[in-house]
Amino acid sequence: MTVFWKAINDQFCLKIEQDFDALHPRRENDNLGTMICWHRRYHLGDEHRFAEPREFMESLADGFEIKRIEERSDKDLFEQVARHAIILPIYAYEHGAITIRTAPFSCPWDSGQVGWIYISKKKAREEFGKLTQSRVSYIENLLKAEVQEYDDYLQGNVFGFTLYSVEAELREYLSEAGTDVYDLSFDEWSPFLKKMDSCWGFIGNNHHTNGISECLPEEARSLLSDLREGCIIEDRKLQYA
């Protein structure tokens, strides 16, 4: 089943669909943070060579020139690393699909920590200057936003749009048929539409903020507030409008 969203007015028709060929945000984007994860079924986060979390922490500690690495407990080692990096935990929840975030989930059986996202404080200073508390909070929010973006990708919240111009004959057709435009399916609209533009790869299910709005003509942006769900089953005719 393929679900899409549609809206139409006298000038424009907007169709929004899920992007099944979206670029991987951890491989294709220039990310601020490094995301290191482990999972028995999924390859999450950035590519890495660490067999388990302790090995990763020891590698970071070595790079930060922390002493007596092997003698330290996992907790102590993390605390030492956190002095040299802005680092946030990543938790995953699985129940059919998988979702991730930087805060624990309430379910102890289907969730748990799977890794971290971090940036060294040295790199952060190079990017942002002196690390005041407000600046550290700002950087933490940027790292959280990267996790949210990746979560949207994992859940399939990536979309594309096609914008059409609407021919005047549609109004005549509606008048003669004595029906409302939304009583018709998208297939019934199609003879009166002319493709103007399309673009793909918008991450996030809020179409007002995921970038789609900025790509539309100002006169067409109001359509985002009037989207109706449509559904195609097995690539046959529209089942509901």
Short mmCIF file of C-alpha atoms in Angstrom, two decimals:
data_model
loop_
_atom_site.label_atom_id
_atom_site.label_comp_id
_atom_site.label_asym_id
_atom_site.label_seq_id
_atom_site.Cartn_x
_atom_site.Cartn_y
_atom_site.Cartn_z
CA MET A 1 0.00 0.00 0.00
CA THR A 2 1.30 3.44 -0.95
CA VAL A 3 0.01 6.43 0.99
CA PHE A 4 0.28 10.00 -0.26
CA TRP A 5 -1.14 13.39 0.63
CA LYS A 6 -2.82 15.83 -1.74
CA ALA A 7 -4.24 19.35 -1.74
CA ILE A 8 -5.69 21.52 -4.49
CA ASN A 9 -6.96 25.04 -5.11
CA ASP A 10 -7.81 27.07 -8.21
CA GLN A 11 -4.14 27.53 -9.15
CA PHE A 12 -2.12 24.63 -7.81
CA CYS A 13 -2.25 20.97 -6.84
CA LEU A 14 0.28 19.58 -4.38
CA LYS A 15 1.07 15.90 -3.95
CA ILE A 16 3.41 14.68 -1.20
CA GLU A 17 4.76 11.12 -1.17
CA GLN A 18 7.16 9.07 0.90
CA ASP A 19 10.70 9.02 -0.51
CA PHE A 20 11.78 5.38 -0.67
CA ASP A 21 15.16 6.23 -2.23
CA ALA A 22 16.27 8.82 0.32
CA LEU A 23 19.96 9.45 0.90
CA HIS A 24 21.37 8.09 4.17
CA PRO A 25 21.88 11.13 6.46
CA ARG A 26 24.84 9.58 8.27
CA ARG A 27 26.67 8.78 5.04
CA GLU A 28 25.72 11.66 2.76
CA ASN A 29 25.48 14.66 5.12
CA ASP A 30 28.29 16.73 6.60
CA ASN A 31 27.42 15.98 10.22
CA LEU A 32 28.75 17.77 13.27
CA GLY A 33 28.73 14.74 15.55
CA THR A 34 30.07 11.22 15.25
CA MET A 35 27.49 8.52 15.97
CA ILE A 36 28.81 5.18 17.23
CA CYS A 37 26.28 2.38 17.81
CA TRP A 38 26.02 -1.37 18.25
CA HIS A 39 22.98 -3.50 17.46
CA ARG A 40 22.55 -7.21 16.82
CA ARG A 41 20.28 -6.71 13.78
CA TYR A 42 20.71 -3.15 12.52
CA HIS A 43 23.76 -1.27 11.27
CA LEU A 44 23.12 2.01 13.06
CA GLY A 45 25.01 5.28 12.98
CA ASP A 46 28.40 5.90 11.39
CA GLU A 47 30.77 3.20 10.18
CA HIS A 48 33.28 2.15 12.85
CA ARG A 49 35.66 -0.67 13.79
CA PHE A 50 34.88 -1.06 17.50
CA ALA A 51 33.67 -4.49 18.58
CA GLU A 52 32.08 -3.23 21.79
CA PRO A 53 31.58 -0.01 23.78
CA ARG A 54 34.61 -0.42 26.05
CA GLU A 55 36.92 -0.58 23.06
CA PHE A 56 35.40 2.63 21.72
CA MET A 57 35.77 4.45 25.04
CA GLU A 58 39.37 3.30 25.39
CA SER A 59 40.11 4.60 21.89
CA LEU A 60 38.64 8.01 22.76
CA ALA A 61 40.53 8.06 26.06
CA ASP A 62 43.77 7.25 24.31
CA GLY A 63 43.20 10.06 21.83
CA PHE A 64 42.58 12.44 24.73
CA GLU A 65 45.79 11.20 26.41
CA ILE A 66 43.98 9.96 29.51
CA LYS A 67 46.27 7.95 31.80
CA ARG A 68 45.77 4.46 33.29
CA ILE A 69 42.98 3.59 30.86
CA GLU A 70 42.97 -0.16 31.51
CA GLU A 71 42.68 0.34 35.27
CA ARG A 72 39.57 2.47 35.13
CA SER A 73 36.00 1.21 35.49
CA ASP A 74 33.55 1.84 32.65
CA LYS A 75 31.92 4.63 34.68
CA ASP A 76 35.21 6.30 35.55
CA LEU A 77 36.48 6.01 31.99
CA PHE A 78 33.32 7.63 30.62
CA GLU A 79 33.59 10.48 33.13
CA GLN A 80 37.17 11.11 32.05
CA VAL A 81 36.20 11.05 28.36
CA ALA A 82 33.29 13.44 29.03
CA ARG A 83 35.80 16.04 30.20
CA HIS A 84 37.18 16.15 26.68
CA ALA A 85 34.02 15.67 24.61
CA ILE A 86 30.40 16.74 24.37
CA ILE A 87 28.82 13.30 24.34
CA LEU A 88 25.20 12.13 24.51
CA PRO A 89 23.80 8.60 24.87
CA ILE A 90 21.60 7.09 22.17
CA TYR A 91 18.71 4.81 23.14
CA ALA A 92 16.66 2.59 20.86
CA TYR A 93 13.15 1.22 21.22
CA GLU A 94 12.06 -1.74 19.10
CA HIS A 95 8.52 -2.92 18.67
CA GLY A 96 8.26 -4.03 15.07
CA ALA A 97 10.14 -0.96 13.84
CA ILE A 98 12.97 0.90 15.56
CA THR A 99 13.12 4.43 16.91
CA ILE A 100 16.03 6.23 18.57
CA ARG A 101 16.56 9.28 20.76
CA THR A 102 18.94 10.69 23.37
CA ALA A 103 16.65 10.03 26.37
CA PRO A 104 15.71 6.61 27.79
CA PHE A 105 12.41 4.98 26.86
CA SER A 106 9.98 3.86 29.54
CA CYS A 107 9.83 0.22 28.39
CA PRO A 108 12.74 -1.75 29.92
CA TRP A 109 12.16 -4.87 27.80
CA ASP A 110 12.18 -3.47 24.27
CA SER A 111 14.60 -0.59 24.73
CA GLY A 112 18.11 0.23 25.87
CA GLN A 113 21.22 2.21 25.12
CA VAL A 114 22.83 1.39 21.76
CA GLY A 115 25.60 3.96 21.55
CA TRP A 116 26.65 7.61 21.69
CA ILE A 117 26.90 10.72 19.56
CA TYR A 118 29.79 13.05 20.35
CA ILE A 119 32.08 15.84 19.26
CA SER A 120 35.45 16.48 20.87
CA LYS A 121 35.66 19.77 22.75
CA LYS A 122 38.74 20.61 20.69
CA LYS A 123 36.73 20.34 17.46
CA ALA A 124 33.80 22.18 19.06
CA ARG A 125 36.07 25.09 20.01
CA GLU A 126 37.40 25.20 16.45
CA GLU A 127 33.83 25.37 15.14
CA PHE A 128 32.18 27.62 17.73
CA GLY A 129 34.85 29.34 19.81
CA LYS A 130 34.92 29.43 23.60
CA LEU A 131 32.68 26.76 25.13
CA THR A 132 30.43 28.67 27.47
CA GLN A 133 27.59 26.77 29.14
CA SER A 134 25.05 28.26 26.73
CA ARG A 135 27.22 27.30 23.78
CA VAL A 136 27.60 23.74 25.06
CA SER A 137 23.80 23.54 25.38
CA TYR A 138 23.49 24.82 21.82
CA ILE A 139 25.90 22.14 20.56
CA GLU A 140 24.03 19.45 22.51
CA ASN A 141 20.83 20.54 20.77
CA LEU A 142 22.59 20.25 17.40
CA LEU A 143 23.62 16.69 18.27
CA LYS A 144 20.06 15.89 19.39
CA ALA A 145 18.80 17.27 16.06
CA GLU A 146 21.13 14.90 14.19
CA VAL A 147 19.72 11.97 16.19
CA GLN A 148 16.18 13.15 15.44
CA GLU A 149 16.99 13.45 11.73
CA TYR A 150 18.41 9.92 11.71
CA ASP A 151 15.38 8.64 13.63
CA ASP A 152 13.08 10.16 10.99
CA TYR A 153 15.14 8.42 8.30
CA LEU A 154 14.90 5.06 10.11
CA GLN A 155 11.13 5.44 10.47
CA GLY A 156 10.61 6.40 6.83
CA ASN A 157 9.72 10.03 7.53
CA VAL A 158 11.35 11.23 4.31
CA PHE A 159 9.21 12.82 1.63
CA GLY A 160 9.07 14.39 -1.79
CA PHE A 161 6.56 16.67 -3.45
CA THR A 162 5.18 17.26 -6.93
CA LEU A 163 3.54 20.58 -7.71
CA TYR A 164 1.05 20.94 -10.56
CA SER A 165 -0.75 23.86 -12.12
CA VAL A 166 -4.53 23.45 -12.38
CA GLU A 167 -6.24 24.06 -15.71
CA ALA A 168 -9.40 26.16 -15.80
CA GLU A 169 -11.33 23.24 -17.27
CA LEU A 170 -11.39 21.60 -13.83
CA ARG A 171 -13.70 24.31 -12.49
CA GLU A 172 -16.00 23.80 -15.49
CA TYR A 173 -15.98 20.04 -14.91
CA LEU A 174 -16.86 20.47 -11.22
CA SER A 175 -19.64 22.91 -12.07
CA GLU A 176 -21.17 20.56 -14.61
CA ALA A 177 -20.83 17.55 -12.31
CA GLY A 178 -22.19 19.48 -9.32
CA THR A 179 -19.51 18.08 -7.03
CA ASP A 180 -16.75 19.30 -4.71
CA VAL A 181 -13.15 18.90 -5.84
CA TYR A 182 -12.35 16.66 -2.85
CA ASP A 183 -15.16 14.30 -3.81
CA LEU A 184 -12.89 13.27 -6.70
CA SER A 185 -9.80 11.09 -6.54
CA PHE A 186 -6.35 12.24 -7.60
CA ASP A 187 -6.71 10.11 -10.73
CA GLU A 188 -9.82 12.10 -11.62
CA TRP A 189 -7.91 15.35 -11.10
CA SER A 190 -5.00 14.22 -13.30
CA PRO A 191 -6.41 15.23 -16.74
CA PHE A 192 -6.62 18.82 -15.50
CA LEU A 193 -3.10 19.00 -14.01
CA LYS A 194 0.23 20.04 -15.52
CA LYS A 195 3.44 19.21 -13.68
CA MET A 196 5.44 22.28 -12.65
CA ASP A 197 8.10 21.08 -10.20
CA SER A 198 9.15 18.24 -7.91
CA CYS A 199 11.81 17.65 -5.28
CA TRP A 200 12.69 14.82 -2.86
CA GLY A 201 14.64 14.06 0.29
CA PHE A 202 12.82 16.18 2.88
CA ILE A 203 13.37 14.61 6.31
CA GLY A 204 10.70 14.97 9.01
CA ASN A 205 6.93 14.60 8.93
CA ASN A 206 6.13 18.27 9.57
CA HIS A 207 5.88 19.57 6.03
CA HIS A 208 5.83 23.18 7.24
CA THR A 209 9.33 22.83 8.74
CA ASN A 210 11.07 20.01 6.83
CA GLY A 211 12.00 22.23 3.87
CA ILE A 212 9.10 21.60 1.51
CA SER A 213 7.45 24.95 2.28
CA GLU A 214 10.56 26.89 1.26
CA CYS A 215 10.59 25.13 -2.11
CA LEU A 216 7.00 26.05 -2.99
CA PRO A 217 5.81 29.31 -4.53
CA GLU A 218 4.39 31.54 -1.84
CA GLU A 219 0.94 31.26 -3.42
CA ALA A 220 1.02 27.46 -3.04
CA ARG A 221 2.22 27.19 0.57
CA SER A 222 -1.30 27.35 2.01
CA LEU A 223 -1.90 23.90 0.48
CA LEU A 224 0.29 22.42 3.23
CA SER A 225 -2.49 23.21 5.69
CA ASP A 226 -5.13 21.44 3.59
CA LEU A 227 -3.47 18.08 2.82
CA ARG A 228 -5.81 15.08 2.51
CA GLU A 229 -4.66 11.49 2.65
CA GLY A 230 -4.88 9.26 -0.41
CA CYS A 231 -4.03 5.60 -0.83
CA ILE A 232 -2.98 3.40 -3.74
CA ILE A 233 -3.16 -0.37 -3.30
CA GLU A 234 -0.89 -2.52 -5.48
CA ASP A 235 -0.38 0.39 -7.89
CA ARG A 236 -4.01 0.19 -9.02
CA LYS A 237 -6.62 2.91 -8.86
CA LEU A 238 -7.02 5.20 -5.91
CA GLN A 239 -8.99 3.52 -3.14
CA TYR A 240 -9.96 6.59 -1.13
CA ALA A 241 -9.41 10.33 -1.41
#
